[in-house]
Amino acid sequence: MHSINQLVELPLFAEKNVTVVLKREDLLHPFISGNKFRKLKYNILAAQAEGKNTLLTFGGAFSNHIAATAYAAREKGFNAIGIIRGQELEHNWRQNATLHKAHEDGMQFKFISREEYRQKEDSKFIDLLRREFGDFYLVPEGGTNSLAIQGCEEILTKEDELFNCVCTSVGTGGTVSGLINASFAKQQIIGFSALKGAFLKSEIEKLVQKDNWQINNDFHFGGYAKITEELVRFINEFKAKTQIPLDPVYTGKMMFGLCQMIQHDTFVPGSKILAIHTGGLQGITGMNRILKKKNLPLLHI
Ligand SMILES: *Cc1c(COP(=O)(O)O)cnc(C)c1O
């Protein structure tokens, strides 16, 4: 399955003589957005091959991965269990758009404290979950494992060879690792970190064999899911000019960073840049609730 490449036309790109194309992975599926579709594909095939009937995974309350797993599980006939970070949500999760939809798709939740959540990779903790829920196929937080990376290698196709540079947003690093593995000779991969902290580079080094990549840590806007008025305005302006919606957690920050780099002449004239629209648009509703509470401008839907 391939997604379309869409030329993005902004005065800045013309002025600097660079070509920017967005790969619209956000349009792959109406509910299993972008890279989460890629990351689940081979995991679901593995769960079927192993004869499992339940998927269990981990995520935060606004997680695109939780939303995608819930829908994919329903579509493929699995039960789904979401272990959600934050016990305080136990009684008011219905007000959270992401969890509300995941529940409608049949996902069952278990809310755990942030301390407990840190044990998400601990085999003793997983054993306790098996005692509570019975047998399941475990999809890790954010969906990243070797099968997810294999799925993300399918984002790039032969036609993408003409690009000098491929950009993506980075959370756990699974997507950028797939892109690095699938990259063509002489291509540079730039990952824009959506998280604060420089630990990602060493994580990704464990997942890839090539060295044609870099992680940019300058555009996380204060950390994961943190947002500023400047970012809201950028996303709204980008949509007004191009008709392309970006999400505030990942793709908005990537595109902001890419535009800044182009503004500062990081790319030689004539460069052809492919940016991956990894999806995440389901999170806009939840973010607008937060923006409203903070009296900040809202994201245009
Ligand atoms: C999860 C997600 C990412 C990050 O992907 P990783 O493989 O965890 O690095 C990027 N963009 C969107 C829209 C996402 O939902």
GROMACS .gro file of C-alpha atoms and ligand atoms in nm:
model
  316
    1MET     CA    1   0.000   0.000   0.000
    2HIS     CA    2   0.147   0.334  -0.106
    3SER     CA    3   0.045   0.683  -0.007
    4ILE     CA    4   0.052   0.984  -0.235
    5ASN     CA    5   0.333   1.238  -0.255
    6GLN     CA    6   0.201   1.593  -0.255
    7LEU     CA    7   0.404   1.898  -0.356
    8VAL     CA    8   0.390   2.171  -0.091
    9GLU     CA    9   0.393   2.519  -0.237
   10LEU     CA   10   0.503   2.796  -0.003
   11PRO     CA   11   0.676   3.124  -0.095
   12LEU     CA   12   0.967   3.032   0.136
   13PHE     CA   13   1.043   2.717  -0.062
   14ALA     CA   14   1.038   2.905  -0.393
   15GLU     CA   15   1.257   3.183  -0.251
   16LYS     CA   16   1.517   2.932  -0.129
   17ASN     CA   17   1.485   2.713  -0.439
   18VAL     CA   18   1.405   2.391  -0.253
   19THR     CA   19   1.135   2.137  -0.334
   20VAL     CA   20   0.930   2.005  -0.042
   21VAL     CA   21   0.698   1.710  -0.092
   22LEU     CA   22   0.476   1.563   0.179
   23LYS     CA   23   0.411   1.191   0.177
   24ARG     CA   24   0.051   1.173   0.294
   25GLU     CA   25   0.062   0.869   0.520
   26ASP     CA   26  -0.215   1.040   0.715
   27LEU     CA   27  -0.451   0.946   0.431
   28LEU     CA   28  -0.368   0.573   0.441
   29HIS     CA   29  -0.662   0.488   0.666
   30PRO     CA   30  -0.940   0.697   0.823
   31PHE     CA   31  -0.871   0.577   1.181
   32ILE     CA   32  -0.540   0.390   1.189
   33SER     CA   33  -0.332   0.693   1.114
   34GLY     CA   34  -0.007   0.705   0.922
   35ASN     CA   35   0.288   0.535   1.078
   36LYS     CA   36   0.074   0.345   1.331
   37PHE     CA   37  -0.079   0.157   1.039
   38ARG     CA   38   0.273   0.062   0.923
   39LYS     CA   39   0.381  -0.035   1.272
   40LEU     CA   40   0.083  -0.259   1.341
   41LYS     CA   41   0.078  -0.442   1.008
   42TYR     CA   42   0.334  -0.716   1.077
   43ASN     CA   43   0.250  -0.729   1.447
   44ILE     CA   44  -0.108  -0.818   1.364
   45LEU     CA   45   0.008  -1.083   1.117
   46ALA     CA   46   0.232  -1.227   1.392
   47ALA     CA   47  -0.053  -1.225   1.645
   48GLN     CA   48  -0.274  -1.411   1.396
   49ALA     CA   49   0.003  -1.660   1.319
   50GLU     CA   50   0.047  -1.723   1.692
   51GLY     CA   51  -0.326  -1.783   1.727
   52LYS     CA   52  -0.377  -1.502   1.979
   53ASN     CA   53  -0.718  -1.344   2.018
   54THR     CA   54  -0.622  -1.041   2.229
   55LEU     CA   55  -0.386  -0.748   2.172
   56LEU     CA   56  -0.253  -0.566   2.479
   57THR     CA   57  -0.061  -0.241   2.460
   58PHE     CA   58   0.046   0.070   2.652
   59GLY     CA   59  -0.009   0.440   2.597
   60GLY     CA   60  -0.096   0.785   2.728
   61ALA     CA   61  -0.443   0.934   2.722
   62PHE     CA   62  -0.399   1.115   2.388
   63SER     CA   63  -0.199   0.839   2.221
   64ASN     CA   64  -0.236   0.789   1.846
   65HIS     CA   65  -0.108   0.438   1.906
   66ILE     CA   66  -0.394   0.356   2.147
   67ALA     CA   67  -0.647   0.489   1.897
   68ALA     CA   68  -0.490   0.293   1.611
   69THR     CA   69  -0.457  -0.033   1.805
   70ALA     CA   70  -0.819  -0.019   1.922
   71TYR     CA   71  -0.949   0.027   1.570
   72ALA     CA   72  -0.713  -0.227   1.411
   73ALA     CA   73  -0.803  -0.486   1.675
   74ARG     CA   74  -1.172  -0.444   1.603
   75GLU     CA   75  -1.118  -0.458   1.228
   76LYS     CA   76  -0.918  -0.781   1.258
   77GLY     CA   77  -1.137  -0.947   1.519
   78PHE     CA   78  -0.910  -0.920   1.825
   79ASN     CA   79  -1.001  -0.813   2.176
   80ALA     CA   80  -0.798  -0.509   2.279
   81ILE     CA   81  -0.664  -0.404   2.618
   82GLY     CA   82  -0.506  -0.064   2.672
   83ILE     CA   83  -0.286  -0.007   2.976
   84ILE     CA   84  -0.315   0.369   3.019
   85ARG     CA   85  -0.064   0.596   3.197
   86GLY     CA   86  -0.226   0.796   3.479
   87GLN     CA   87  -0.461   0.659   3.742
   88GLU     CA   88  -0.634   0.998   3.776
   89LEU     CA   89  -0.810   0.928   3.446
   90GLU     CA   90  -0.994   0.626   3.582
   91HIS     CA   91  -1.314   0.819   3.653
   92ASN     CA   92  -1.315   1.088   3.384
   93TRP     CA   93  -1.173   0.919   3.076
   94ARG     CA   94  -1.503   0.959   2.890
   95GLN     CA   95  -1.422   1.329   2.848
   96ASN     CA   96  -1.104   1.234   2.663
   97ALA     CA   97  -1.175   1.211   2.288
   98THR     CA   98  -0.904   0.952   2.215
   99LEU     CA   99  -1.006   0.714   2.494
  100HIS     CA  100  -1.374   0.763   2.423
  101LYS     CA  101  -1.327   0.654   2.063
  102ALA     CA  102  -1.097   0.364   2.158
  103HIS     CA  103  -1.361   0.243   2.403
  104GLU     CA  104  -1.628   0.265   2.132
  105ASP     CA  105  -1.399   0.050   1.919
  106GLY     CA  106  -1.408  -0.210   2.195
  107MET     CA  107  -1.085  -0.147   2.384
  108GLN     CA  108  -1.088  -0.232   2.754
  109PHE     CA  109  -0.872  -0.008   2.978
  110LYS     CA  110  -0.660  -0.050   3.285
  111PHE     CA  111  -0.538   0.276   3.435
  112ILE     CA  112  -0.210   0.262   3.623
  113SER     CA  113   0.004   0.518   3.805
  114ARG     CA  114   0.305   0.677   3.640
  115GLU     CA  115   0.536   0.475   3.869
  116GLU     CA  116   0.372   0.148   3.773
  117TYR     CA  117   0.377   0.249   3.409
  118ARG     CA  118   0.758   0.260   3.416
  119GLN     CA  119   0.753  -0.118   3.453
  120LYS     CA  120   0.593  -0.157   3.109
  121GLU     CA  121   0.889  -0.359   2.979
  122ASP     CA  122   0.944  -0.556   3.297
  123SER     CA  123   0.868  -0.928   3.252
  124LYS     CA  124   0.734  -0.964   3.608
  125PHE     CA  125   0.486  -0.685   3.544
  126ILE     CA  126   0.381  -0.843   3.212
  127ASP     CA  127   0.331  -1.177   3.394
  128LEU     CA  128   0.094  -1.004   3.636
  129LEU     CA  129  -0.100  -0.867   3.340
  130ARG     CA  130  -0.123  -1.217   3.192
  131ARG     CA  131  -0.265  -1.341   3.520
  132GLU     CA  132  -0.523  -1.063   3.511
  133PHE     CA  133  -0.621  -1.073   3.143
  134GLY     CA  134  -0.520  -1.418   3.019
  135ASP     CA  135  -0.303  -1.476   2.714
  136PHE     CA  136  -0.236  -1.183   2.479
  137TYR     CA  137  -0.008  -1.057   2.203
  138LEU     CA  138   0.198  -0.774   2.349
  139VAL     CA  139   0.244  -0.463   2.136
  140PRO     CA  140   0.495  -0.234   2.311
  141GLU     CA  141   0.430   0.133   2.389
  142GLY     CA  142   0.419   0.338   2.069
  143GLY     CA  143   0.414   0.007   1.880
  144THR     CA  144   0.790   0.000   1.827
  145ASN     CA  145   0.961  -0.337   1.782
  146SER     CA  146   1.142  -0.508   1.496
  147LEU     CA  147   0.816  -0.595   1.317
  148ALA     CA  148   0.709  -0.229   1.340
  149ILE     CA  149   1.038  -0.119   1.185
  150GLN     CA  150   0.987  -0.372   0.906
  151GLY     CA  151   0.645  -0.214   0.840
  152CYS     CA  152   0.792   0.137   0.835
  153GLU     CA  153   1.048   0.030   0.575
  154GLU     CA  154   0.751   0.015   0.335
  155ILE     CA  155   0.688   0.391   0.364
  156LEU     CA  156   0.958   0.465   0.106
  157THR     CA  157   0.912   0.341  -0.249
  158LYS     CA  158   1.131   0.329  -0.558
  159GLU     CA  159   0.994   0.666  -0.678
  160ASP     CA  160   1.133   0.831  -0.367
  161GLU     CA  161   1.490   0.773  -0.478
  162LEU     CA  162   1.504   1.121  -0.633
  163PHE     CA  163   1.492   1.297  -0.295
  164ASN     CA  164   1.815   1.416  -0.132
  165CYS     CA  165   1.664   1.424   0.212
  166VAL     CA  166   1.379   1.251   0.399
  167CYS     CA  167   1.232   1.410   0.714
  168THR     CA  168   1.010   1.260   0.982
  169SER     CA  169   0.895   1.328   1.332
  170VAL     CA  170   1.041   1.100   1.601
  171GLY     CA  171   0.876   0.961   1.914
  172THR     CA  172   1.012   0.619   2.006
  173GLY     CA  173   1.229   0.603   1.692
  174GLY     CA  174   1.063   0.310   1.515
  175THR     CA  175   0.952   0.510   1.213
  176VAL     CA  176   1.281   0.687   1.152
  177SER     CA  177   1.462   0.353   1.187
  178GLY     CA  178   1.247   0.201   0.914
  179LEU     CA  179   1.316   0.501   0.690
  180ILE     CA  180   1.691   0.475   0.753
  181ASN     CA  181   1.690   0.104   0.667
  182ALA     CA  182   1.493   0.169   0.348
  183SER     CA  183   1.681   0.484   0.245
  184PHE     CA  184   1.857   0.506  -0.090
  185ALA     CA  185   2.226   0.572  -0.145
  186LYS     CA  186   2.320   0.938  -0.085
  187GLN     CA  187   1.993   1.013   0.092
  188GLN     CA  188   2.008   1.194   0.425
  189ILE     CA  189   1.742   1.116   0.688
  190ILE     CA  190   1.652   1.385   0.943
  191GLY     CA  191   1.439   1.295   1.245
  192PHE     CA  192   1.279   1.581   1.440
  193SER     CA  193   1.241   1.476   1.801
  194ALA     CA  194   0.898   1.536   1.955
  195LEU     CA  195   1.051   1.465   2.297
  196LYS     CA  196   1.297   1.650   2.514
  197GLY     CA  197   1.622   1.469   2.587
  198ALA     CA  198   1.909   1.339   2.381
  199PHE     CA  199   1.858   0.969   2.458
  200LEU     CA  200   1.693   0.895   2.121
  201LYS     CA  201   2.015   0.892   1.923
  202SER     CA  202   2.158   0.597   2.115
  203GLU     CA  203   1.824   0.413   2.098
  204ILE     CA  204   1.812   0.449   1.720
  205GLU     CA  205   2.177   0.345   1.684
  206LYS     CA  206   2.071   0.006   1.823
  207LEU     CA  207   1.801  -0.033   1.554
  208VAL     CA  208   1.984   0.062   1.233
  209GLN     CA  209   2.301  -0.022   1.046
  210LYS     CA  210   2.357   0.294   0.840
  211ASP     CA  211   2.490   0.635   0.944
  212ASN     CA  212   2.318   0.864   0.691
  213TRP     CA  213   2.094   1.018   0.955
  214GLN     CA  214   2.069   1.277   1.228
  215ILE     CA  215   1.825   1.367   1.504
  216ASN     CA  216   1.730   1.732   1.543
  217ASN     CA  217   1.646   1.815   1.905
  218ASP     CA  218   1.570   2.186   1.853
  219PHE     CA  219   1.197   2.174   1.784
  220HIS     CA  220   1.024   1.981   2.064
  221PHE     CA  221   0.866   2.305   2.199
  222GLY     CA  222   0.935   2.217   2.562
  223GLY     CA  223   0.869   1.844   2.544
  224TYR     CA  224   0.626   1.575   2.442
  225ALA     CA  225   0.277   1.713   2.364
  226LYS     CA  226   0.382   2.059   2.487
  227ILE     CA  227   0.247   2.338   2.272
  228THR     CA  228   0.295   2.713   2.232
  229GLU     CA  229   0.092   2.987   2.068
  230GLU     CA  230   0.363   3.019   1.802
  231LEU     CA  231   0.317   2.652   1.707
  232VAL     CA  232  -0.063   2.680   1.693
  233ARG     CA  233  -0.033   2.982   1.463
  234PHE     CA  234   0.218   2.804   1.242
  235ILE     CA  235  -0.007   2.497   1.203
  236ASN     CA  236  -0.313   2.712   1.127
  237GLU     CA  237  -0.122   2.921   0.875
  238PHE     CA  238   0.022   2.612   0.708
  239LYS     CA  239  -0.329   2.472   0.671
  240ALA     CA  240  -0.468   2.800   0.535
  241LYS     CA  241  -0.193   2.818   0.271
  242THR     CA  242  -0.170   2.452   0.168
  243GLN     CA  243  -0.500   2.293   0.279
  244ILE     CA  244  -0.291   2.031   0.458
  245PRO     CA  245  -0.367   1.970   0.827
  246LEU     CA  246  -0.077   1.897   1.064
  247ASP     CA  247  -0.102   1.759   1.416
  248PRO     CA  248   0.039   1.952   1.714
  249VAL     CA  249   0.242   1.669   1.873
  250TYR     CA  250   0.446   1.540   1.580
  251THR     CA  251   0.403   1.661   1.222
  252GLY     CA  252   0.344   2.028   1.317
  253LYS     CA  253   0.675   2.039   1.502
  254MET     CA  254   0.857   1.861   1.219
  255MET     CA  255   0.727   2.104   0.958
  256PHE     CA  256   0.803   2.404   1.179
  257GLY     CA  257   1.159   2.275   1.220
  258LEU     CA  258   1.199   2.200   0.851
  259CYS     CA  259   1.081   2.552   0.758
  260GLN     CA  260   1.327   2.703   1.007
  261MET     CA  261   1.612   2.498   0.862
  262ILE     CA  262   1.519   2.605   0.510
  263GLN     CA  263   1.495   2.969   0.627
  264HIS     CA  264   1.848   2.940   0.766
  265ASP     CA  265   1.986   2.795   0.440
  266THR     CA  266   2.062   2.450   0.581
  267PHE     CA  267   1.980   2.297   0.242
  268VAL     CA  268   2.169   2.378  -0.074
  269PRO     CA  269   1.958   2.536  -0.352
  270GLY     CA  270   1.798   2.270  -0.569
  271SER     CA  271   1.751   2.028  -0.277
  272LYS     CA  272   1.457   1.789  -0.298
  273ILE     CA  273   1.310   1.714   0.043
  274LEU     CA  274   1.053   1.447   0.123
  275ALA     CA  275   0.872   1.500   0.455
  276ILE     CA  276   0.659   1.219   0.592
  277HIS     CA  277   0.312   1.314   0.715
  278THR     CA  278   0.289   1.044   0.983
  279GLY     CA  279  -0.074   1.127   1.072
  280GLY     CA  280  -0.186   1.195   1.428
  281LEU     CA  281  -0.479   1.419   1.337
  282GLN     CA  282  -0.709   1.240   1.583
  283GLY     CA  283  -0.522   1.421   1.862
  284ILE     CA  284  -0.636   1.769   1.756
  285THR     CA  285  -0.971   1.750   1.940
  286GLY     CA  286  -0.801   1.661   2.267
  287MET     CA  287  -0.537   1.931   2.223
  288ASN     CA  288  -0.803   2.194   2.155
  289ARG     CA  289  -0.961   2.118   2.494
  290ILE     CA  290  -0.625   2.189   2.658
  291LEU     CA  291  -0.571   2.505   2.452
  292LYS     CA  292  -0.916   2.630   2.547
  293LYS     CA  293  -0.843   2.582   2.918
  294LYS     CA  294  -0.518   2.778   2.875
  295ASN     CA  295  -0.695   3.055   2.682
  296LEU     CA  296  -0.474   2.998   2.380
  297PRO     CA  297  -0.591   3.011   2.016
  298LEU     CA  298  -0.738   2.682   1.891
  299LEU     CA  299  -0.621   2.462   1.607
  300HIS     CA  300  -0.844   2.490   1.303
  301ILE     CA  301  -1.006   2.158   1.220
  302LIG     C1  302   0.368   0.781   1.698
  302LIG     C2  303   0.386   0.893   1.603
  302LIG     C3  304   0.513   0.937   1.562
  302LIG     C4  305   0.639   0.880   1.620
  302LIG     O1  306   0.670   0.755   1.569
  302LIG     P1  307   0.785   0.668   1.636
  302LIG     O2  308   0.793   0.547   1.552
  302LIG     O3  309   0.738   0.635   1.775
  302LIG     O4  310   0.909   0.748   1.640
  302LIG     C5  311   0.522   1.037   1.468
  302LIG     N1  312   0.411   1.093   1.417
  302LIG     C6  313   0.288   1.056   1.455
  302LIG     C7  314   0.172   1.126   1.397
  302LIG     C8  315   0.271   0.955   1.548
  302LIG     O5  316   0.147   0.919   1.585
   0.00000   0.00000   0.00000
